[in-house]
mmCIF file of C-alpha atoms in Angstrom:
data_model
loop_
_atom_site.group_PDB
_atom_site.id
_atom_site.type_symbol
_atom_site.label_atom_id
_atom_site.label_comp_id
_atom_site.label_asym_id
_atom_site.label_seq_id
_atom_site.Cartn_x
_atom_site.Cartn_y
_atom_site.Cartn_z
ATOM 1 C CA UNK Y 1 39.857 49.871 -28.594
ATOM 2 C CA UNK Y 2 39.564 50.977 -24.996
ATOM 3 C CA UNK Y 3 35.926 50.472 -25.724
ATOM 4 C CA UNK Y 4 35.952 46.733 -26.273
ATOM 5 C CA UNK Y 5 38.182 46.019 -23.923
ATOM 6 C CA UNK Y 6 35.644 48.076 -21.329
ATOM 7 C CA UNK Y 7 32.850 45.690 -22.948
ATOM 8 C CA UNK Y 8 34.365 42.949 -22.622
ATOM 9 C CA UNK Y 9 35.203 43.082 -19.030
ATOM 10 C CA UNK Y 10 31.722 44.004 -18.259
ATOM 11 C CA UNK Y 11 30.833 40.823 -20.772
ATOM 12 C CA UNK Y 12 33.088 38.826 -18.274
ATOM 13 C CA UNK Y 13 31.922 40.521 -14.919
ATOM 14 C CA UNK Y 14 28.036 39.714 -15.890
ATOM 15 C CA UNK Y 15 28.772 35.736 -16.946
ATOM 16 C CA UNK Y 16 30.628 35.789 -13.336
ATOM 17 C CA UNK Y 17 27.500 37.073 -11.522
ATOM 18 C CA UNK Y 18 25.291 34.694 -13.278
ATOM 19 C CA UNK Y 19 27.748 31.648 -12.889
ATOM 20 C CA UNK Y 20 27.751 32.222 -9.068
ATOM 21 C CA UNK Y 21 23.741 33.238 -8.859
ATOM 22 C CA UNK Y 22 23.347 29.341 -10.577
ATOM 23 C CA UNK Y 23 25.765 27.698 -8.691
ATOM 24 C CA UNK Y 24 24.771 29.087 -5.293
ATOM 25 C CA UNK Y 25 21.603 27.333 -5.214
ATOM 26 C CA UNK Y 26 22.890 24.006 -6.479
ATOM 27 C CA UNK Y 27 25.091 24.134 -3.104
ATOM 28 C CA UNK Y 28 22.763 25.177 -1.291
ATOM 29 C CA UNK Y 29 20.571 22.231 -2.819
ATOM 30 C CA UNK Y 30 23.336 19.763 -0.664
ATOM 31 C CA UNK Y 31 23.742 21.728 2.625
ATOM 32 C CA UNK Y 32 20.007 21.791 3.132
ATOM 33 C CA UNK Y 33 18.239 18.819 3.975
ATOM 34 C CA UNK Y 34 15.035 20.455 2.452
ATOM 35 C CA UNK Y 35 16.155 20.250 -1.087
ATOM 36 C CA UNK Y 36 15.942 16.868 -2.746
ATOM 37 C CA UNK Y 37 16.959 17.138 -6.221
ATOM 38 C CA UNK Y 38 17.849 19.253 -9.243
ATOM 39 C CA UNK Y 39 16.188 19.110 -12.971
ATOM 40 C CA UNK Y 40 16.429 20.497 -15.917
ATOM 41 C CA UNK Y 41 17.702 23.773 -14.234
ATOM 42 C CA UNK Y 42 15.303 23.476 -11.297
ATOM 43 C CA UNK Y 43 15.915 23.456 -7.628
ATOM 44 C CA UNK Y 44 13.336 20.716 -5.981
ATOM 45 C CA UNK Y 45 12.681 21.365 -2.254
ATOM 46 C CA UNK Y 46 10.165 19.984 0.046
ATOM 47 C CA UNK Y 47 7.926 22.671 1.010
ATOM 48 C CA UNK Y 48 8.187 24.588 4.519
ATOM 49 C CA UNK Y 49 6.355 27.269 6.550
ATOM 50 C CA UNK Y 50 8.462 29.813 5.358
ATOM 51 C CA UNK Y 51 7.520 28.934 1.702
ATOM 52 C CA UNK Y 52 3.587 30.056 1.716
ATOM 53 C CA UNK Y 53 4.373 33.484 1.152
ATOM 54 C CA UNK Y 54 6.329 32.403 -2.164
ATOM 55 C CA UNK Y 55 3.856 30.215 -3.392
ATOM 56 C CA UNK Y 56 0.804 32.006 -2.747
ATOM 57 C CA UNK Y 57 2.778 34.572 -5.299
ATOM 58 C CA UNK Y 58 2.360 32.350 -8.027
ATOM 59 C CA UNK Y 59 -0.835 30.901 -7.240
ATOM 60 C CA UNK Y 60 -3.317 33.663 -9.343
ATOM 61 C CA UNK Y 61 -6.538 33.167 -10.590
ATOM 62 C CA UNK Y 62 -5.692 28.939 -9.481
ATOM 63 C CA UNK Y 63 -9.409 27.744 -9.874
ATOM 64 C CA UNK Y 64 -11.063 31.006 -10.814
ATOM 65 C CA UNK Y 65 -10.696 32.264 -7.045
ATOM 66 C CA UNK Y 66 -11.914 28.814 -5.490
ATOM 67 C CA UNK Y 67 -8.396 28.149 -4.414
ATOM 68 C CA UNK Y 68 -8.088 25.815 -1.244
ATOM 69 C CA UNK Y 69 -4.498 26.017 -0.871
ATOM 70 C CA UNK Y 70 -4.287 29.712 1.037
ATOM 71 C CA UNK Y 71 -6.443 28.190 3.569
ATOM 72 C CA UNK Y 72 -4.980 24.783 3.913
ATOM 73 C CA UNK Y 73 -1.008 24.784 3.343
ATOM 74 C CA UNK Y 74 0.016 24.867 6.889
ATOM 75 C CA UNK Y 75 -1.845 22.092 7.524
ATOM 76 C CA UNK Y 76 0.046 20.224 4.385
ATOM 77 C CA UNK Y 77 3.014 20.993 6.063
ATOM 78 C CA UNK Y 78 2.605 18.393 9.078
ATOM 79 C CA UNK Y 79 0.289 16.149 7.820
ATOM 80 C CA UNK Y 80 1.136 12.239 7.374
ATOM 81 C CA UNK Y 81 1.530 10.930 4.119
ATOM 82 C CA UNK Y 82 1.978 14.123 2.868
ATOM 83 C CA UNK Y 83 4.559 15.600 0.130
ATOM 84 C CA UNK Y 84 4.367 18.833 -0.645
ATOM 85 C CA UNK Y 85 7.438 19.785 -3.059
ATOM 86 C CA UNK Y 86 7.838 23.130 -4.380
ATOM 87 C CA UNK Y 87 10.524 23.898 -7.826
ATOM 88 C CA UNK Y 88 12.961 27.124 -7.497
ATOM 89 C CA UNK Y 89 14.903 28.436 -11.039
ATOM 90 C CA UNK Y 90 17.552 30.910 -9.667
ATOM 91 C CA UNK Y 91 15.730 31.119 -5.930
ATOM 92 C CA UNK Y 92 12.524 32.082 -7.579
ATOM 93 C CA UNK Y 93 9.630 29.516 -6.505
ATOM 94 C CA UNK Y 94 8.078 28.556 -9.714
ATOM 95 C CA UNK Y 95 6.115 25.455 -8.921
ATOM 96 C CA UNK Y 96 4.613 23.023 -6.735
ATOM 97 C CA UNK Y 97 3.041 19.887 -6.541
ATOM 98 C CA UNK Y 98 1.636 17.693 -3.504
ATOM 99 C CA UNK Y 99 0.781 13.912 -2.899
ATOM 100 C CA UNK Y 100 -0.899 12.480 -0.447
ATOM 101 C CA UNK Y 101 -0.132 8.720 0.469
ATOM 102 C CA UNK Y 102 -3.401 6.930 1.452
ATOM 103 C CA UNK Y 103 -4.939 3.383 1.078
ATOM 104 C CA UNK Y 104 -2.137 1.971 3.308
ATOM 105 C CA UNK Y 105 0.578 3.455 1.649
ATOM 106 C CA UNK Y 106 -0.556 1.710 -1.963
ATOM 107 C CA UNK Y 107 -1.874 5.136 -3.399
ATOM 108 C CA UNK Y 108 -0.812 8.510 -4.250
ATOM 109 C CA UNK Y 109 -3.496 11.395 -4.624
ATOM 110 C CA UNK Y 110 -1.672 14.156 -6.050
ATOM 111 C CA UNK Y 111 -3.278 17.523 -6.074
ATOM 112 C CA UNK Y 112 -2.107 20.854 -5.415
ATOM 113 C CA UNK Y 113 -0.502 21.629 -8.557
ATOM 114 C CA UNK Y 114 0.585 25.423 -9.815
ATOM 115 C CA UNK Y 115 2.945 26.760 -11.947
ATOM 116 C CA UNK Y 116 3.713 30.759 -11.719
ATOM 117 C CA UNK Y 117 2.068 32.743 -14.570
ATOM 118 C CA UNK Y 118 4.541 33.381 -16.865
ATOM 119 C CA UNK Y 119 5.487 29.675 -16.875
ATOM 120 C CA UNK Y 120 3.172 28.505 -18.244
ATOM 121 C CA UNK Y 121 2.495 26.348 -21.146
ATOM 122 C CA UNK Y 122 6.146 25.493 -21.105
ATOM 123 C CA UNK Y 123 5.905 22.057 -19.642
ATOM 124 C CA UNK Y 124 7.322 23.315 -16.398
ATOM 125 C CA UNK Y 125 4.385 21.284 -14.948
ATOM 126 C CA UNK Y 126 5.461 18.008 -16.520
ATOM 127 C CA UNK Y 127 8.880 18.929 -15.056
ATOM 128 C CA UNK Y 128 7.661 18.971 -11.237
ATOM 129 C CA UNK Y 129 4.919 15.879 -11.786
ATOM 130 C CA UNK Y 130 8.031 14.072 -13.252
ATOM 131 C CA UNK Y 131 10.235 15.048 -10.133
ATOM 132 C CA UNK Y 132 7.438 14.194 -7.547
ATOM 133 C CA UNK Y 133 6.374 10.798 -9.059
ATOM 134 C CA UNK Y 134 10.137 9.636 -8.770
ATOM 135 C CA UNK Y 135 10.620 11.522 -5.478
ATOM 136 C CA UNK Y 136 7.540 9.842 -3.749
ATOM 137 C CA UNK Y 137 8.345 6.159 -5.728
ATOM 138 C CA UNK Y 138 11.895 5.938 -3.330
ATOM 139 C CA UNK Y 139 10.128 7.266 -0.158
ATOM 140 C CA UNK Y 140 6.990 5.310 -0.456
ATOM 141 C CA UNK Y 141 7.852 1.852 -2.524
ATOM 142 C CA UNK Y 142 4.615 0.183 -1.824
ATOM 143 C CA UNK Y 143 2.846 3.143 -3.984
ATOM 144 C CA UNK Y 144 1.219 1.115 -6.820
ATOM 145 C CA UNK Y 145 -1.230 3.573 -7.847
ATOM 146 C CA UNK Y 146 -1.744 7.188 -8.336
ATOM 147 C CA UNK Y 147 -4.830 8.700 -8.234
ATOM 148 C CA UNK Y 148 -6.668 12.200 -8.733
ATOM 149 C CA UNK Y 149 -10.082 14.382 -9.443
ATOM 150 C CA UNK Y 150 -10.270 16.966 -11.934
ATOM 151 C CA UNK Y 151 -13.114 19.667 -13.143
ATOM 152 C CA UNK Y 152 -12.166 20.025 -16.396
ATOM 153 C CA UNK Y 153 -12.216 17.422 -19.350
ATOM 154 C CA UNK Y 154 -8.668 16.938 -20.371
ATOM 155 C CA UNK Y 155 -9.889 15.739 -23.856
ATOM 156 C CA UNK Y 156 -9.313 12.261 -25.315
ATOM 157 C CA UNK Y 157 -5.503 12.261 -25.632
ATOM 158 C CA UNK Y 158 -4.948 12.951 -21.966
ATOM 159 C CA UNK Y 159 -8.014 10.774 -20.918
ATOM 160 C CA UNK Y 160 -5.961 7.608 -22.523
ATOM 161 C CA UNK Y 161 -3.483 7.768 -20.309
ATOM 162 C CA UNK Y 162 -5.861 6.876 -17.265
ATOM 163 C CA UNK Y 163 -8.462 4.877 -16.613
ATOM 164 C CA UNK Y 164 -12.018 7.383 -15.790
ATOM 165 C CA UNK Y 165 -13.212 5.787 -12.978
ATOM 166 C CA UNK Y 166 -16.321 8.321 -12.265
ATOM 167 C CA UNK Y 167 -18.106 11.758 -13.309
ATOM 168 C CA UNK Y 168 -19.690 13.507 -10.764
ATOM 169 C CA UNK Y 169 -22.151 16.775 -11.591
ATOM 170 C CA UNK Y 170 -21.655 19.402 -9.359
ATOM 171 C CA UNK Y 171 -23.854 22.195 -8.701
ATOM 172 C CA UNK Y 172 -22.518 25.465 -7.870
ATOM 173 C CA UNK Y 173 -24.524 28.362 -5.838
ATOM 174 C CA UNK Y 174 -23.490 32.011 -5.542
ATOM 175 C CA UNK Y 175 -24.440 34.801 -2.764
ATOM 176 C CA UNK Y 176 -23.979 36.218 0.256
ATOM 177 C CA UNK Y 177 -24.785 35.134 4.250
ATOM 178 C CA UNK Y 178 -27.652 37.349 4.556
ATOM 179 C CA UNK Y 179 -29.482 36.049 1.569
ATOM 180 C CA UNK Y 180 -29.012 32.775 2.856
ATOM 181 C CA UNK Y 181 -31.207 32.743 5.225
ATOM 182 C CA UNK Y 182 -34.176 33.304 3.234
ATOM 183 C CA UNK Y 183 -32.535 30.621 0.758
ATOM 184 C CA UNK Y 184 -32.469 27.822 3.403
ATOM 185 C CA UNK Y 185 -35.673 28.946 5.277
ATOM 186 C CA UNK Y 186 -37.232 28.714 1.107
ATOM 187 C CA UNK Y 187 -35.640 25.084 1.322
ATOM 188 C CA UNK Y 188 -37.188 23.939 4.357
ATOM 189 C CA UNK Y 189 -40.599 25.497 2.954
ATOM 190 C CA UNK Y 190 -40.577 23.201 0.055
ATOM 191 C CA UNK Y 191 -39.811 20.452 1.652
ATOM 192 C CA UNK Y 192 -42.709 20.417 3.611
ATOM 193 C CA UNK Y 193 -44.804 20.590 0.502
ATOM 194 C CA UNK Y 194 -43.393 17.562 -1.185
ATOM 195 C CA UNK Y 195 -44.951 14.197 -1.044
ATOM 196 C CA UNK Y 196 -41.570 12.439 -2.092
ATOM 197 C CA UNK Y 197 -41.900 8.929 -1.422
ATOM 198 C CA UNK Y 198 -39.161 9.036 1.233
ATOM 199 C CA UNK Y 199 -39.640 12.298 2.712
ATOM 200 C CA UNK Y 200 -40.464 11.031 5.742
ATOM 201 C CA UNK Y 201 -36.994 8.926 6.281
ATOM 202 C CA UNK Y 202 -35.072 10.345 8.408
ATOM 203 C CA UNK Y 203 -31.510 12.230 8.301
ATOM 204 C CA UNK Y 204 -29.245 11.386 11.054
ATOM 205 C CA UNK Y 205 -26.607 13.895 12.122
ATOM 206 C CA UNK Y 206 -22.878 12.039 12.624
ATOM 207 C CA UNK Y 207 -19.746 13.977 13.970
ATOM 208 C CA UNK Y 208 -18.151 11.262 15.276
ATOM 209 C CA UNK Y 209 -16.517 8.642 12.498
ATOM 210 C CA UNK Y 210 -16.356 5.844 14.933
ATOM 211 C CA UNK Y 211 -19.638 5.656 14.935
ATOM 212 C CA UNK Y 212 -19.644 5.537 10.654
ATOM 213 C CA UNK Y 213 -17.200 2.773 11.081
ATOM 214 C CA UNK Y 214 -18.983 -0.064 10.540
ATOM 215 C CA UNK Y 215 -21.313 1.475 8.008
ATOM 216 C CA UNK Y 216 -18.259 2.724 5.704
ATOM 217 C CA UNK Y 217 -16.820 -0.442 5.844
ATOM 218 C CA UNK Y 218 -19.560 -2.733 4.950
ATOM 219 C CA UNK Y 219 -18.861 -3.958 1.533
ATOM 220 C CA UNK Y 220 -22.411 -3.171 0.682
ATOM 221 C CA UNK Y 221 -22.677 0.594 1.212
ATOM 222 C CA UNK Y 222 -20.822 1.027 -2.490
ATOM 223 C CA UNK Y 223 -23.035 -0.981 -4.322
ATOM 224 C CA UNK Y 224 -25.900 0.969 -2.465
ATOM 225 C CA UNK Y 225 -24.993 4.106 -3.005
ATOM 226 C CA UNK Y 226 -22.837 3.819 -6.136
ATOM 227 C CA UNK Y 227 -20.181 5.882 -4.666
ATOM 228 C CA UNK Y 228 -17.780 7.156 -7.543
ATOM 229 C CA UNK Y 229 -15.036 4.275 -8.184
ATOM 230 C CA UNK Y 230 -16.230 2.674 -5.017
ATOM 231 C CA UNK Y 231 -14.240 5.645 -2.940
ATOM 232 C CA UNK Y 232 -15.958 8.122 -0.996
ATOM 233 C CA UNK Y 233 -14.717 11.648 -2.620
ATOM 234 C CA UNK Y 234 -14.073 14.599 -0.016
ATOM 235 C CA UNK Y 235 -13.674 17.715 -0.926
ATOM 236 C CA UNK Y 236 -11.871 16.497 -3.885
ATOM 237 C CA UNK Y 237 -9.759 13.719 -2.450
ATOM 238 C CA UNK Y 238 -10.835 10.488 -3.180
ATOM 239 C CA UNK Y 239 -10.523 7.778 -0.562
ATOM 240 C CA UNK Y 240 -11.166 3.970 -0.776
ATOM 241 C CA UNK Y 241 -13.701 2.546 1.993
ATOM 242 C CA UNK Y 242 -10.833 0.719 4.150
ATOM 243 C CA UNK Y 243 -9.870 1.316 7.740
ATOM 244 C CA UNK Y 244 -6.666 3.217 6.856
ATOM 245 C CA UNK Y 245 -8.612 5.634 5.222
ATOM 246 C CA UNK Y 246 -11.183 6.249 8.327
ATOM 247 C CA UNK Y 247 -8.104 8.120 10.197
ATOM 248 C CA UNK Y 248 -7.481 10.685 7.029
ATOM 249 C CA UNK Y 249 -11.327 11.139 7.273
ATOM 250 C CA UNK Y 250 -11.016 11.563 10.603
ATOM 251 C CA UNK Y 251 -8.556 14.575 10.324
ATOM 252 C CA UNK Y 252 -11.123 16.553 8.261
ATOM 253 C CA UNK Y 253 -13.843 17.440 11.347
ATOM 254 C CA UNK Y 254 -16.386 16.417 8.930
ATOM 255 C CA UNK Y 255 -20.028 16.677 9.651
ATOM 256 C CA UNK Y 256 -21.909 13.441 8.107
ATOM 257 C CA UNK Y 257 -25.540 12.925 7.550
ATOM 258 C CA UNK Y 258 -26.776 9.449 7.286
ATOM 259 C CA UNK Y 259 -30.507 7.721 6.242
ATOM 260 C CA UNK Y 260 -31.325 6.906 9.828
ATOM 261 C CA UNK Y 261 -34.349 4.693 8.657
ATOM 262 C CA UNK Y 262 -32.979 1.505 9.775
ATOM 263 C CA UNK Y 263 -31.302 -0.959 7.525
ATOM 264 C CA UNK Y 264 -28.797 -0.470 4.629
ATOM 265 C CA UNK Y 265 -28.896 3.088 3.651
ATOM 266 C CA UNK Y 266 -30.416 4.878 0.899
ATOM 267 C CA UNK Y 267 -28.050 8.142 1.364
ATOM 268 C CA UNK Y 268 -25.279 9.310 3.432
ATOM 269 C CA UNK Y 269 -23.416 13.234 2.700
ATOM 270 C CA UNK Y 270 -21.005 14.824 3.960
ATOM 271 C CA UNK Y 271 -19.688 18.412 4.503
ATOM 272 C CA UNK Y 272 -16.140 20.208 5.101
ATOM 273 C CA UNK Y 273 -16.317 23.201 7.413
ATOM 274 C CA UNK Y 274 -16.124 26.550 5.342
ATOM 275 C CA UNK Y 275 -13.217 28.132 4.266
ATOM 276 C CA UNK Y 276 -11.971 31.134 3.000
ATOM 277 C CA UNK Y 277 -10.944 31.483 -0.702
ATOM 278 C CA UNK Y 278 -9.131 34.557 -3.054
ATOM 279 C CA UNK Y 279 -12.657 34.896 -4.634
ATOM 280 C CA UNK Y 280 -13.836 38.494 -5.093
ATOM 281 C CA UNK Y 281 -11.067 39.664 -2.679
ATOM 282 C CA UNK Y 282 -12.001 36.974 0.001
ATOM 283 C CA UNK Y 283 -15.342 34.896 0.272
ATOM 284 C CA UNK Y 284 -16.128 31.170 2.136
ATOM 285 C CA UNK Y 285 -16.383 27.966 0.385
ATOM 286 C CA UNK Y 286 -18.580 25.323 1.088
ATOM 287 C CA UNK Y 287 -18.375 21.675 0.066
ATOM 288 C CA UNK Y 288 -20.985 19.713 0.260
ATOM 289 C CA UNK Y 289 -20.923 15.560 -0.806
ATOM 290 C CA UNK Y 290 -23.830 13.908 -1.496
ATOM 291 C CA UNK Y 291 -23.971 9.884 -1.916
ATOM 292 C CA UNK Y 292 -27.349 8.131 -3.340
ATOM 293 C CA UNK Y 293 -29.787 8.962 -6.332
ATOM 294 C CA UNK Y 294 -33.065 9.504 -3.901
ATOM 295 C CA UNK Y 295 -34.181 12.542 -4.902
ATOM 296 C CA UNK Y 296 -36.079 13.317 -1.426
ATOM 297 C CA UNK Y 297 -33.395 12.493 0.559
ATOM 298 C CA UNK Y 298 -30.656 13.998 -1.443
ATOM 299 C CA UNK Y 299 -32.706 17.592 -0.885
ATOM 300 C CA UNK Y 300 -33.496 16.487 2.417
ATOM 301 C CA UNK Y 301 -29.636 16.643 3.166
ATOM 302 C CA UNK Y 302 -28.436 19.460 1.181
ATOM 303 C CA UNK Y 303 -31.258 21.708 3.477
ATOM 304 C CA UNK Y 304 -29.464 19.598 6.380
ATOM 305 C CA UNK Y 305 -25.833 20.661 5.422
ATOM 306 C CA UNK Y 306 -26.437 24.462 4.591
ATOM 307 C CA UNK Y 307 -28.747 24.739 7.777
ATOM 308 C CA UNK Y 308 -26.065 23.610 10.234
ATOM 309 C CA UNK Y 309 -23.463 26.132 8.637
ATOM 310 C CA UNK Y 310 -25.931 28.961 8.700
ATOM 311 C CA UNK Y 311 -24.369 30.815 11.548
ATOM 312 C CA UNK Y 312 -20.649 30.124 10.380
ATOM 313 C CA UNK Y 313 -21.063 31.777 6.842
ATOM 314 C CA UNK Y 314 -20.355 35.486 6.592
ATOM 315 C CA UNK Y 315 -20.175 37.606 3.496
ATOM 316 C CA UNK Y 316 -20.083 36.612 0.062
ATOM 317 C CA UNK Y 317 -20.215 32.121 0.074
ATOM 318 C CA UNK Y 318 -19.986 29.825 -2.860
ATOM 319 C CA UNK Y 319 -21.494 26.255 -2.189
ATOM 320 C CA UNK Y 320 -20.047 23.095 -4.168
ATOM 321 C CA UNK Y 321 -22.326 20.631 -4.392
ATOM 322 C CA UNK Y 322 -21.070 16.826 -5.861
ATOM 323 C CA UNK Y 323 -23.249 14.764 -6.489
ATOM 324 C CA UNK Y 324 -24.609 11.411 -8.779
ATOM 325 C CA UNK Y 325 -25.953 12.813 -12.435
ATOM 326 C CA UNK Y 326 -28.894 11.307 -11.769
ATOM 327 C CA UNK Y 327 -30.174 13.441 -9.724
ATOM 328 C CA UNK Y 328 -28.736 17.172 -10.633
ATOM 329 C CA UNK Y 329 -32.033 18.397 -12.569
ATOM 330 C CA UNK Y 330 -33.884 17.299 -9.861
ATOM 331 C CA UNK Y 331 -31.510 19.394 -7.656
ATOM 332 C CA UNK Y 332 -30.858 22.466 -9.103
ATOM 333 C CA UNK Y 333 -34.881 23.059 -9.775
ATOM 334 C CA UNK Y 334 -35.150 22.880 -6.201
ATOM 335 C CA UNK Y 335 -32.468 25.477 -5.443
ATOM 336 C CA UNK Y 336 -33.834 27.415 -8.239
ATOM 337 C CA UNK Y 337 -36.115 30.908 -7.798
ATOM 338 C CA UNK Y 338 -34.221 32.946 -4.941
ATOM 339 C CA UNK Y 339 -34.161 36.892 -5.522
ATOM 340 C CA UNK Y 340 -29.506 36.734 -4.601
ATOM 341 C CA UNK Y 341 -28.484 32.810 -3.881
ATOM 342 C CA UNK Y 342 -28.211 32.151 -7.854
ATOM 343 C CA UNK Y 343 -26.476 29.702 -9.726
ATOM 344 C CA UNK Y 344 -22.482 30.055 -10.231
ATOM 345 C CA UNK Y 345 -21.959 28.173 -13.178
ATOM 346 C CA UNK Y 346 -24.004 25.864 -15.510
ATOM 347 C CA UNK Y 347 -23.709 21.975 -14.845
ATOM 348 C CA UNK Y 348 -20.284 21.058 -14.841
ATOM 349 C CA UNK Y 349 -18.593 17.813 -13.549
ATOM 350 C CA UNK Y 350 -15.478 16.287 -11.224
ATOM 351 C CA UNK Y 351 -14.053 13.500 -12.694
ATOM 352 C CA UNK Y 352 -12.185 10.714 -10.839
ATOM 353 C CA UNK Y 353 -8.955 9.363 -12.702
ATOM 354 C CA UNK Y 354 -6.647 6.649 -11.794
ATOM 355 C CA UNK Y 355 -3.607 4.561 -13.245
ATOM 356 C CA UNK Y 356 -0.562 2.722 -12.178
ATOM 357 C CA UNK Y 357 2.583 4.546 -10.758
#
């Protein structure tokens, strides 16, 4: 008898500690301006500083090691249009999803999202895209469309609920700094033996966007190129040709290269600066976007890109390289045959998705 009464006290002391560890946070949810909702038994915060040791907990194995977020989440964390919102169950981050408000405040690119390992498969993700649609619909009203890339084929089910406005191939290169060298330097070498019929066009070198201006906004340069739903796709984010979209751009420090042959262009690419990634306990990516199906000008800028990054890269570098399907045979033969630069993975794609919010 003394026995069950003993149990049940500690029965009664253990629903009291639990009551008050599920309440706390729900009050804590109203005295801090941070937190901007509660779902389904989640806590929904907007993401701070103080967060990125949290979420880089539950970010393993995101992207097979490629994982820009480690590298770019205190940026996130001031930059306009942004909304970074992360999900807490009893103070524990367990997810987080960002959007990022662009074509004048009429599109969402959302991106960013993870769910901690042993969540998931339980539609905790649903939970947070849910929270973050509705949370970014009363911020930003004028949001009409949402918007986002992908490297993996969702499958037909998924795919209906969008409309696929592009597949890009993307060629993916292995190795380390030193090797390299002799990969670019094997580049330049067969370029000078090809008799393309526009090797001899120039590349032009742009770091400043003003001077792009006029080019990216000419209504012909899609067409011309057949950019990938008529937006020009960096590093995964995929921005319409309009001047609201030049000052995003513009945040990125890109380094452009342009058909300087006079005329409308043939090819234009771009690169982001390397970054560092979890890969193999820390390694650089490199992504490199390549607009235009001329085959001598498309390897023409790809020797370009890696050439002007050759004394940035240290240690072990993987190189993303997106381009039209057109002309990935053509390039991966021609960064085939070196002894340590190999290829990563066999062709895969990005695909660009849209649909109304």
């Amino acid at each position: 008898m003394l026995y069950c009464l003993l149990e049940h006290i500690v029965k009664i002391t253990r629903q009291s500690i639990h009551h008050a560890s599920t309440i706390n946070p729900c009050a804590e949810a109203t005295m801090n301006s941070h937190c901007v909702g509660e779902s389904d038994g989640l806590i929904f915060c907007l993401a701070r500083p103080e967060d990125y040791d949290d979420v880089m907990a539950i970010s393993q194995d995101i992207y097979g090691g490629n994982d820009y977020l480690p590298h770019r989440y205190h940026f996130w964390m001031t930059e306009p249009g942004r909304v970074v919102i992360i999900a807490r169950r009893d103070r524990k981050l367990v997810a987080l999803e960002s959007g990022l408000v662009v074509d004048g405040g009429e599109t969402v690119i959302v991106e960013g999202l993870r769910v901690c390992p042993n969540e998931r498969g339980c539609g905790l993700a649903g939970v947070i895209q849910t929270f973050v649609d509705g949370y970014i619909k009363k911020v930003y009203p004028n949001v009409k469309t949402k918007r986002l890339t992908r490297g993996d084929d969702p499958g037909p089910e998924k795919l209906s609920k969008f409309t696929l406005l592009a597949r890009r191939a993307v060629l993916s290169l292995l190795g380390n700094s030193e090797g390299f060298d002799s990969f670019v330097s094997g580049l330049k070498e067969k370029l000078l033996a090809s008799d393309g019929s526009n090797s001899s066009r120039p590349l032009v070198s742009v770091k400043d966007l003003d001077a792009l201006k006029p080019l990216l906004l000419d209504s012909d340069l899609s067409p011309k190129l057949q950019l990938p739903g008529n937006a020009i796709i960096q590093d995964w984010q995929p921005l319409k040709l309009m001047e609201s979209n030049l000052h995003v751009l513009a945040r990125r420090n890109l380094t452009w290269f342009v058909d300087g042959s006079g005329g409308k262009p043939l090819f234009m690419s771009l690169h982001t600066p390397p970054y560092p990634i979890p890969l193999n306990g820390g390694s650089l990516r490199f992504n490199i976007d390549l607009y235009g199906t001329d085959t001598s000008l498309a390897k023409k800028a790809l020797t370009a890109h890696l050439d002007s990054v050759i004394n940035e890269i240290q240690g072990v570098v993987v190189v993303h390289i997106y381009m039209h399907q057109i002309i990935f045979d053509d390039l991966k033969q021609f960064c085939d045959g070196h002894d340590t630069v190999k290829q990563l993975r066999d062709f895969w794609e990005q695909l660009l998705l849209e649909r109304e919010f």
